[in-house]
Amino acid sequence: MILPILKYGKPELKRLSLPVDHFDGELEKLVKNMIETMYSAPGIGLAAPQVGLNIRLATVDLSVGEDSSKLITICNPEIVSTEGEQKSEEGCLSIPDFTDTVIRPKKMIVRGQDIHGEEVVIEAEGLLARCFSHEIDHLNGILYIDHLSTIKKSLIRSKIKKLAKSGNW
Ligand code: NI
C-alpha cells in the first residue's frame, strides 16, 4: 500500500521520533508499505515520520528497486563515527521540487537494528552516507533545509507559503 508522504509544514516532520521497540508483524507491514511508497515516489530513502509515524525507522535503496541487495531497512540507527565531508545537491520527498547543496559526512558507520531486532552495522560512503545522514536527521525532526543559510531557508519557506496559498502544496 502506498502511503501519503507528508510535506514540509506538517508537525510530524519536526518531532523527535521514538525508538522502535516492537519487532513484530505490524512493523513488517509498515516497512513493506514504506518500501512501496519509496519506490513509487520515487526516492532513495524514506523515514517513518514522512508517513506520519514518529518512530526511529528508515528505508534506503540507492537502486530504487532495481537491485534487491541494495535495500536497507534500519531501526534505531545511530551514527557511530563519521569521516570527511561531501558537498552535493540534495532533495527530500517531503519538500518536492526543491534541491540545494548540503554538506554531509563523506563516510560514516551506522549501527542499528534490522526488522527482526538484530544488530546491524553499516559502513556507508558517498551517496549512501549522505542518505543515512539525511534519514537520521528526519528521525530527529531535522530537514535538509535546516542545514542551509538563514537567507536560503527563508527563501524556500516563502516559496512554499505561496504554493500552499494557491493550494499547490
Ligand atoms: Ni527527506
XYZ file of N, CA, C and O and ligand atoms in Angstrom:
677
model
N 0.837 -1.194 0.000
C 0.000 0.000 0.000
C 0.877 1.251 0.000
O 1.802 1.361 0.801
N 0.565 2.160 -0.918
C 1.329 3.406 -0.981
C 0.759 4.378 0.045
O -0.441 4.636 0.075
N 1.637 4.878 0.903
C 1.216 5.779 1.976
C 1.400 7.231 1.530
O 2.342 7.531 0.779
N 0.540 8.121 2.016
C 0.748 9.532 1.681
C 2.017 10.067 2.363
O 2.261 9.754 3.534
N 2.818 10.816 1.615
C 4.057 11.401 2.159
C 3.749 12.821 2.641
O 3.242 13.646 1.880
N 4.035 13.059 3.913
C 3.781 14.382 4.484
C 4.757 15.395 3.909
O 5.934 15.106 3.712
N 4.250 16.590 3.664
C 5.092 17.651 3.130
C 5.480 18.637 4.221
O 4.825 18.714 5.270
N 6.515 19.387 3.916
C 7.013 20.427 4.813
C 5.850 21.255 5.367
O 4.973 21.670 4.614
N 5.871 21.454 6.683
C 4.793 22.188 7.337
C 4.025 21.307 8.309
O 3.407 21.796 9.253
N 4.107 19.984 8.095
C 3.405 19.048 8.983
C 4.229 18.857 10.272
O 5.453 18.688 10.203
N 3.559 18.899 11.427
C 4.300 18.830 12.702
C 5.112 17.547 12.894
O 6.167 17.572 13.541
N 4.660 16.435 12.304
C 5.373 15.155 12.457
C 6.817 15.248 11.951
O 7.700 14.535 12.433
N 7.031 16.122 10.973
C 8.375 16.247 10.384
C 9.339 17.006 11.296
O 10.545 16.993 11.061
N 8.795 17.674 12.306
C 9.645 18.469 13.199
C 9.861 17.787 14.550
O 10.553 18.312 15.417
N 9.229 16.638 14.728
C 9.301 15.971 16.039
C 10.472 15.006 16.159
O 10.895 14.407 15.173
N 10.924 14.849 17.405
C 11.918 13.825 17.702
C 11.183 12.485 17.747
O 10.195 12.345 18.463
N 11.654 11.514 16.962
C 10.969 10.225 16.915
C 11.449 9.292 18.015
O 12.578 9.398 18.489
N 10.571 8.377 18.400
C 10.855 7.458 19.499
C 11.379 6.122 18.968
O 11.069 5.729 17.845
N 12.186 5.419 19.785
C 12.746 4.139 19.331
C 11.674 3.117 18.958
O 10.596 3.097 19.544
N 12.031 2.275 18.002
C 11.203 1.118 17.653
C 11.458 0.088 18.748
O 12.617 -0.226 19.039
N 10.406 -0.412 19.378
C 10.645 -1.425 20.415
C 9.849 -2.716 20.198
O 10.017 -3.678 20.934
N 8.984 -2.732 19.183
C 8.245 -3.955 18.878
C 8.600 -4.416 17.466
O 8.249 -3.751 16.499
N 9.320 -5.520 17.407
C 9.738 -6.060 16.106
C 8.759 -7.167 15.713
O 9.054 -8.349 15.859
N 7.588 -6.744 15.311
C 6.508 -7.700 15.082
C 5.952 -7.592 13.663
O 6.505 -6.890 12.817
N 4.854 -8.270 13.450
C 4.215 -8.281 12.134
C 3.739 -6.909 11.695
O 3.726 -6.586 10.511
N 3.363 -6.102 12.666
C 2.890 -4.751 12.366
C 4.032 -3.907 11.792
O 3.839 -3.137 10.855
N 5.220 -4.093 12.371
C 6.399 -3.375 11.873
C 6.714 -3.841 10.447
O 7.001 -3.026 9.572
N 6.633 -5.161 10.240
C 6.905 -5.724 8.908
C 5.956 -5.147 7.861
O 6.374 -4.816 6.747
N 4.695 -5.006 8.241
C 3.695 -4.464 7.328
C 3.996 -3.002 6.999
O 3.938 -2.579 5.840
N 4.361 -2.257 8.036
C 4.696 -0.842 7.842
C 5.901 -0.694 6.914
O 5.900 0.125 5.999
N 6.926 -1.518 7.159
C 8.146 -1.460 6.342
C 7.824 -1.773 4.876
O 8.302 -1.100 3.970
N 7.011 -2.784 4.668
C 6.604 -3.171 3.317
C 5.929 -1.979 2.616
O 6.231 -1.666 1.463
N 5.044 -1.311 3.343
C 4.346 -0.146 2.783
C 5.296 1.022 2.541
O 5.170 1.737 1.545
N 6.252 1.203 3.453
C 7.213 2.299 3.276
C 8.085 2.067 2.040
O 8.385 2.999 1.294
N 8.489 0.811 1.830
C 9.322 0.478 0.664
C 8.533 0.745 -0.624
O 9.040 1.364 -1.559
N 7.278 0.299 -0.616
C 6.421 0.523 -1.791
C 6.243 2.025 -2.051
O 6.301 2.485 -3.200
N 6.074 2.776 -0.985
C 5.903 4.233 -1.085
C 7.171 4.892 -1.606
O 7.116 5.764 -2.476
N 8.322 4.430 -1.081
C 9.625 4.984 -1.505
C 9.851 4.722 -2.994
O 10.254 5.635 -3.723
N 9.569 3.506 -3.448
C 9.761 3.164 -4.857
C 8.814 3.938 -5.767
O 9.186 4.335 -6.862
N 7.589 4.109 -5.320
C 6.611 4.769 -6.182
C 6.856 6.273 -6.277
O 6.452 6.905 -7.254
N 7.525 6.849 -5.255
C 7.707 8.324 -5.229
C 8.341 8.910 -6.501
O 7.778 9.855 -7.061
N 9.467 8.454 -7.059
C 10.414 7.502 -6.482
C 11.476 8.232 -5.669
O 11.786 9.385 -5.936
N 12.031 7.498 -4.685
C 13.074 8.085 -3.853
C 14.072 7.035 -3.426
O 13.816 5.839 -3.566
N 15.213 7.479 -2.907
C 16.260 6.551 -2.454
C 16.227 6.352 -0.940
O 16.958 5.534 -0.401
N 15.352 7.100 -0.268
C 15.249 6.941 1.175
C 13.920 7.474 1.678
O 13.353 8.395 1.091
N 13.433 6.859 2.749
C 12.179 7.322 3.363
C 12.259 7.044 4.861
O 12.643 5.953 5.277
N 11.893 8.036 5.646
C 11.893 7.881 7.101
C 10.447 7.847 7.590
O 9.570 8.508 7.011
N 10.208 7.072 8.646
C 8.830 6.881 9.143
C 8.083 8.197 9.427
O 6.890 8.278 9.125
N 8.741 9.228 9.966
C 7.996 10.481 10.197
C 7.385 11.061 8.921
O 6.365 11.749 8.974
N 7.983 10.742 7.772
C 7.455 11.253 6.499
C 6.113 10.624 6.130
O 5.399 11.139 5.270
N 5.816 9.475 6.751
C 4.490 8.882 6.539
C 3.655 9.017 7.817
O 2.692 8.288 8.037
N 4.066 9.980 8.663
C 3.260 10.360 9.819
C 3.479 9.554 11.082
O 2.710 9.680 12.034
N 4.544 8.719 11.090
C 4.810 7.918 12.283
C 6.136 8.328 12.899
O 7.189 8.167 12.282
N 6.081 8.845 14.126
C 7.304 9.324 14.765
C 8.030 8.208 15.503
O 8.148 8.195 16.721
N 8.500 7.250 14.699
C 9.333 6.169 15.224
C 10.641 6.136 14.427
O 10.693 6.559 13.274
N 11.699 5.600 15.085
C 13.044 5.662 14.503
C 13.259 4.495 13.520
O 13.853 3.481 13.841
N 12.744 4.704 12.334
C 12.754 3.686 11.289
C 12.941 4.371 9.945
O 12.342 5.416 9.684
N 13.804 3.785 9.102
C 14.000 4.332 7.756
C 14.288 3.211 6.775
O 14.804 2.151 7.147
N 13.932 3.462 5.514
C 14.274 2.539 4.440
C 15.149 3.309 3.444
O 14.947 4.507 3.226
N 16.127 2.594 2.903
C 17.090 3.198 1.984
C 17.336 2.213 0.840
O 17.479 1.007 1.078
N 17.336 2.699 -0.382
C 17.694 1.855 -1.520
C 18.200 2.747 -2.654
O 17.407 3.366 -3.368
N 19.509 2.790 -2.806
C 20.107 3.649 -3.832
C 19.714 3.195 -5.236
O 19.783 3.976 -6.177
N 19.297 1.940 -5.383
C 18.932 1.431 -6.712
C 17.446 1.646 -7.019
O 16.993 1.325 -8.120
N 16.699 2.187 -6.061
C 15.247 2.412 -6.184
C 14.526 1.171 -6.736
O 13.731 1.247 -7.678
N 14.848 0.022 -6.153
C 14.138 -1.204 -6.501
C 14.741 -2.015 -7.632
O 14.251 -3.092 -7.957
N 15.821 -1.510 -8.231
C 16.456 -2.215 -9.354
C 17.290 -3.404 -8.888
O 17.434 -4.387 -9.598
N 17.867 -3.272 -7.689
C 18.773 -4.304 -7.176
C 18.406 -4.576 -5.715
O 18.660 -3.758 -4.838
N 17.789 -5.739 -5.481
C 17.255 -6.026 -4.142
C 18.338 -6.076 -3.057
O 18.045 -5.901 -1.878
N 19.603 -6.275 -3.468
C 20.687 -6.328 -2.474
C 20.996 -4.940 -1.906
O 21.696 -4.812 -0.909
N 20.461 -3.912 -2.546
C 20.743 -2.527 -2.096
C 19.723 -2.024 -1.064
O 19.905 -0.959 -0.479
N 18.669 -2.790 -0.867
C 17.609 -2.350 0.053
C 18.039 -2.528 1.509
O 18.452 -3.612 1.913
N 17.945 -1.445 2.251
C 18.298 -1.484 3.676
C 17.128 -0.936 4.480
O 16.622 0.145 4.198
N 16.715 -1.719 5.474
C 15.726 -1.225 6.429
C 16.434 -1.131 7.761
O 17.062 -2.096 8.196
N 16.367 0.027 8.377
C 17.084 0.189 9.639
C 16.190 0.804 10.706
O 15.449 1.745 10.453
N 16.255 0.188 11.891
C 15.530 0.689 13.046
C 16.554 1.240 14.031
O 17.652 0.685 14.177
N 16.194 2.290 14.699
C 17.019 2.890 15.752
C 18.473 3.142 15.318
O 19.404 2.779 16.040
N 18.672 3.732 14.144
C 20.040 3.955 13.678
C 20.776 5.001 14.513
O 20.184 5.979 14.956
N 22.057 4.716 14.734
C 22.910 5.653 15.466
C 24.182 5.830 14.669
O 24.721 4.849 14.149
N 24.671 7.039 14.603
C 25.935 7.289 13.916
C 27.063 6.997 14.894
O 27.164 7.618 15.947
N 27.874 5.990 14.545
C 28.987 5.589 15.410
C 30.179 6.506 15.167
O 30.826 6.963 16.101
N 30.473 6.762 13.886
C 31.587 7.651 13.547
C 31.382 8.216 12.149
O 30.654 7.642 11.339
N 32.025 9.332 11.902
C 31.966 9.928 10.568
C 33.378 10.310 10.134
O 34.274 10.428 10.971
N 33.537 10.461 8.818
C 34.840 10.818 8.276
C 34.657 11.719 7.062
O 33.847 11.424 6.182
N 35.371 12.810 7.035
C 35.405 13.685 5.869
C 34.113 14.435 5.624
O 33.198 14.438 6.453
N 34.071 15.072 4.470
C 32.913 15.872 4.077
C 32.628 15.678 2.600
O 33.535 15.420 1.815
N 31.375 15.813 2.235
C 30.999 15.849 0.821
C 29.956 16.947 0.651
O 29.128 17.185 1.528
N 30.032 17.602 -0.485
C 29.136 18.719 -0.757
C 28.409 18.404 -2.052
O 29.045 18.174 -3.077
N 27.093 18.302 -1.982
C 26.361 17.963 -3.196
C 24.888 18.368 -3.101
O 24.394 18.685 -2.019
N 24.218 18.368 -4.223
C 22.795 18.715 -4.335
C 21.967 17.647 -3.628
O 22.250 16.464 -3.765
N 20.956 18.096 -2.932
C 20.130 17.159 -2.186
C 18.677 17.606 -2.212
O 18.396 18.797 -2.237
N 17.782 16.652 -2.200
C 16.362 16.958 -2.127
C 15.693 16.087 -1.089
O 16.361 15.308 -0.402
N 14.381 16.204 -0.970
C 13.643 15.424 0.023
C 12.224 15.226 -0.486
O 11.619 16.157 -1.020
N 11.688 14.024 -0.317
C 10.326 13.733 -0.786
C 9.285 14.597 -0.072
O 8.198 14.807 -0.593
N 9.643 15.117 1.103
C 8.715 15.974 1.850
C 8.824 17.439 1.433
O 8.042 18.275 1.896
N 9.819 17.739 0.583
C 9.986 19.107 0.069
C 10.152 18.990 -1.450
O 11.212 19.297 -1.994
N 9.098 18.520 -2.133
C 9.238 18.232 -3.566
C 9.557 19.471 -4.396
O 9.128 20.574 -4.060
N 10.315 19.230 -5.469
C 10.679 20.271 -6.441
C 11.686 21.301 -5.935
O 11.918 22.310 -6.595
N 12.287 21.062 -4.781
C 13.359 21.922 -4.296
C 14.609 21.071 -4.112
O 14.505 19.905 -3.710
N 15.753 21.636 -4.395
C 17.030 20.976 -4.070
C 18.006 22.058 -3.654
O 17.836 23.233 -4.022
N 19.008 21.656 -2.895
C 20.060 22.597 -2.546
C 21.321 21.853 -2.151
O 21.286 20.642 -1.930
N 22.397 22.578 -2.067
C 23.675 21.966 -1.715
C 23.780 21.818 -0.203
O 23.567 22.782 0.529
N 24.076 20.602 0.222
C 24.204 20.319 1.652
C 25.522 19.593 1.897
O 25.897 18.703 1.125
N 26.205 19.981 2.948
C 27.447 19.296 3.332
C 27.089 18.143 4.271
O 26.347 18.323 5.239
N 27.588 16.971 3.920
C 27.343 15.762 4.727
C 28.668 15.042 4.936
O 29.613 15.257 4.182
N 28.730 14.122 5.896
C 29.960 13.329 6.034
C 30.205 12.482 4.783
O 29.244 11.994 4.172
N 31.461 12.302 4.447
C 31.824 11.510 3.272
C 31.640 10.013 3.565
O 31.229 9.245 2.717
N 31.990 9.659 4.784
C 31.838 8.261 5.205
C 31.195 8.244 6.580
O 31.407 9.166 7.376
N 30.481 7.197 6.873
C 30.007 7.047 8.242
C 29.723 5.583 8.572
O 29.448 4.768 7.692
N 29.838 5.287 9.846
C 29.463 3.961 10.325
C 28.177 4.140 11.117
O 28.093 4.998 12.001
N 27.174 3.366 10.726
C 25.861 3.453 11.359
C 25.557 2.113 12.019
O 25.767 1.053 11.425
N 25.083 2.200 13.250
C 24.683 0.971 13.942
C 23.187 1.061 14.224
O 22.682 2.124 14.578
N 22.503 -0.036 14.058
C 21.068 -0.041 14.333
C 20.565 -1.459 14.419
O 21.340 -2.385 14.709
N 19.287 -1.631 14.153
C 18.687 -2.966 14.191
C 17.916 -3.213 12.898
O 17.383 -2.271 12.303
N 17.871 -4.474 12.511
C 17.076 -4.800 11.327
C 15.614 -4.988 11.751
O 15.251 -4.770 12.911
N 14.817 -5.440 10.830
C 13.377 -5.570 11.057
C 13.038 -6.618 12.134
O 11.962 -6.618 12.703
N 14.020 -7.517 12.404
C 13.815 -8.541 13.436
C 14.440 -8.155 14.784
O 14.409 -8.932 15.733
N 15.056 -6.973 14.827
C 15.664 -6.518 16.073
C 17.113 -6.926 16.230
O 17.725 -6.672 17.260
N 17.669 -7.557 15.179
C 19.082 -7.983 15.223
C 19.977 -6.780 14.935
O 19.667 -5.969 14.060
N 21.096 -6.704 15.650
C 22.002 -5.573 15.441
C 22.624 -5.608 14.045
O 23.036 -6.668 13.569
N 22.676 -4.455 13.406
C 23.370 -4.336 12.123
C 24.330 -3.153 12.201
O 24.047 -2.151 12.853
N 25.471 -3.321 11.541
C 26.449 -2.236 11.451
C 26.711 -2.007 9.960
O 27.007 -2.953 9.229
N 26.537 -0.795 9.528
C 26.690 -0.477 8.106
C 27.773 0.571 7.916
O 27.773 1.604 8.595
N 28.704 0.265 7.010
C 29.716 1.245 6.628
C 29.232 1.898 5.351
O 29.085 1.236 4.332
N 28.947 3.173 5.420
C 28.394 3.880 4.274
C 29.378 4.926 3.771
O 30.096 5.543 4.554
N 29.375 5.090 2.448
C 30.279 6.032 1.823
C 29.550 6.733 0.683
O 28.637 6.158 0.080
N 29.938 7.951 0.393
C 29.357 8.664 -0.743
C 27.860 8.887 -0.586
O 27.396 9.322 0.473
N 27.105 8.548 -1.623
C 25.659 8.794 -1.622
C 24.946 8.048 -0.488
O 23.996 8.562 0.105
N 25.437 6.843 -0.174
C 24.806 6.084 0.917
C 24.995 6.798 2.259
O 24.065 6.867 3.069
N 26.173 7.355 2.475
C 26.445 8.111 3.708
C 25.555 9.355 3.754
O 24.979 9.690 4.798
N 25.407 10.017 2.607
C 24.525 11.188 2.508
C 23.094 10.807 2.858
O 22.408 11.494 3.614
N 22.658 9.688 2.312
C 21.291 9.231 2.518
C 21.036 8.888 3.994
O 20.033 9.316 4.569
N 21.954 8.169 4.614
C 21.794 7.840 6.036
C 21.768 9.107 6.887
O 20.956 9.230 7.806
N 22.647 10.031 6.589
C 22.705 11.283 7.338
C 21.363 12.013 7.224
O 20.805 12.487 8.230
N 20.819 12.059 6.009
C 19.539 12.721 5.736
C 18.383 12.024 6.481
O 17.562 12.685 7.116
N 18.355 10.687 6.416
C 17.245 9.948 7.047
C 17.329 10.008 8.569
O 16.302 10.130 9.242
N 18.537 9.933 9.115
C 18.692 10.018 10.576
C 18.279 11.415 11.049
O 17.653 11.559 12.095
N 18.581 12.427 10.251
C 18.097 13.786 10.557
C 16.573 13.796 10.693
O 16.037 14.403 11.622
N 15.898 13.125 9.761
C 14.426 13.071 9.806
C 13.943 12.538 11.160
O 12.943 13.010 11.694
N 14.652 11.546 11.689
C 14.240 10.928 12.959
C 14.444 11.885 14.134
O 13.891 11.691 15.204
N 15.241 12.919 13.886
C 15.468 13.939 14.913
C 14.727 15.241 14.605
O 15.025 16.286 15.191
N 13.787 15.166 13.666
C 12.983 16.342 13.333
C 13.723 17.400 12.541
O 13.329 18.570 12.523
N 14.806 16.979 11.874
C 15.622 17.921 11.097
C 15.450 17.640 9.609
O 15.499 16.488 9.176
N 15.227 18.705 8.841
C 15.107 18.586 7.385
C 16.364 19.164 6.745
O 17.065 19.962 7.368
N 16.621 18.785 5.486
C 17.865 19.265 4.871
C 17.926 20.786 4.801
O 18.996 21.367 4.907
N 16.764 21.440 4.683
C 16.792 22.906 4.597
C 17.240 23.546 5.919
O 17.642 24.698 5.930
N 17.182 22.773 7.008
C 17.691 23.285 8.292
C 19.212 23.439 8.264
O 19.783 24.074 9.151
N 19.860 22.819 7.277
C 21.321 22.947 7.154
C 21.723 24.136 6.282
O 22.905 24.429 6.153
N 20.743 24.787 5.674
C 21.053 25.896 4.767
C 21.185 27.208 5.543
O 20.804 27.299 6.705
N 21.682 28.226 4.852
C 21.792 29.542 5.474
C 20.390 30.073 5.754
O 19.412 29.659 5.118
N 20.297 31.007 6.696
C 19.009 31.594 7.069
C 18.319 32.205 5.853
O 17.098 32.062 5.678
N 19.111 32.857 5.003
C 18.554 33.509 3.803
C 17.957 32.471 2.852
O 16.818 32.601 2.410
N 18.739 31.431 2.562
C 18.263 30.378 1.645
C 17.008 29.704 2.198
O 16.059 29.433 1.472
N 17.056 29.432 3.502
C 15.934 28.733 4.132
C 14.666 29.594 4.076
O 13.594 29.085 3.739
N 14.787 30.882 4.360
C 13.583 31.724 4.359
C 13.055 31.923 2.943
O 11.847 32.062 2.754
N 13.947 31.889 1.963
C 13.514 31.988 0.568
C 12.661 30.767 0.195
O 11.576 30.893 -0.385
N 13.150 29.584 0.567
C 12.399 28.347 0.294
C 11.061 28.371 1.036
O 10.014 28.049 0.475
N 11.111 28.805 2.296
C 9.877 28.850 3.098
C 8.837 29.781 2.482
O 7.647 29.466 2.474
N 9.280 30.912 1.972
C 8.303 31.844 1.395
C 7.738 31.291 0.082
O 6.552 31.490 -0.218
N 8.576 30.583 -0.677
C 8.074 29.943 -1.910
C 7.032 28.875 -1.569
O 6.008 28.755 -2.245
N 7.302 28.102 -0.523
C 6.360 27.059 -0.096
C 5.052 27.696 0.383
O 3.958 27.215 0.078
N 5.173 28.786 1.125
C 3.984 29.503 1.611
C 3.093 29.922 0.449
O 1.871 29.794 0.513
N 3.736 30.445 -0.602
C 2.988 30.873 -1.784
C 2.292 29.680 -2.444
O 1.130 29.769 -2.832
N 3.048 28.577 -2.560
C 2.483 27.349 -3.142
C 1.289 26.877 -2.316
O 0.261 26.452 -2.866
N 1.432 26.947 -0.992
C 0.364 26.500 -0.089
C -0.879 27.383 -0.240
O -2.004 26.905 -0.228
N -0.648 28.681 -0.383
C -1.740 29.646 -0.543
C -2.568 29.349 -1.784
O -3.785 29.502 -1.781
N -1.866 28.917 -2.845
C -2.583 28.639 -4.091
C -3.040 27.178 -4.175
O -3.477 26.711 -5.229
N -2.892 26.473 -3.043
C -3.367 25.089 -2.988
C -2.481 24.099 -3.727
O -2.921 23.005 -4.069
N -1.228 24.488 -3.962
C -0.311 23.614 -4.682
C 0.768 23.005 -3.798
O 1.844 22.650 -4.276
N 0.512 22.841 -2.510
C 1.481 22.234 -1.598
C 0.823 21.152 -0.804
O -0.335 21.248 -0.479
Ni 13.909 13.555 3.259
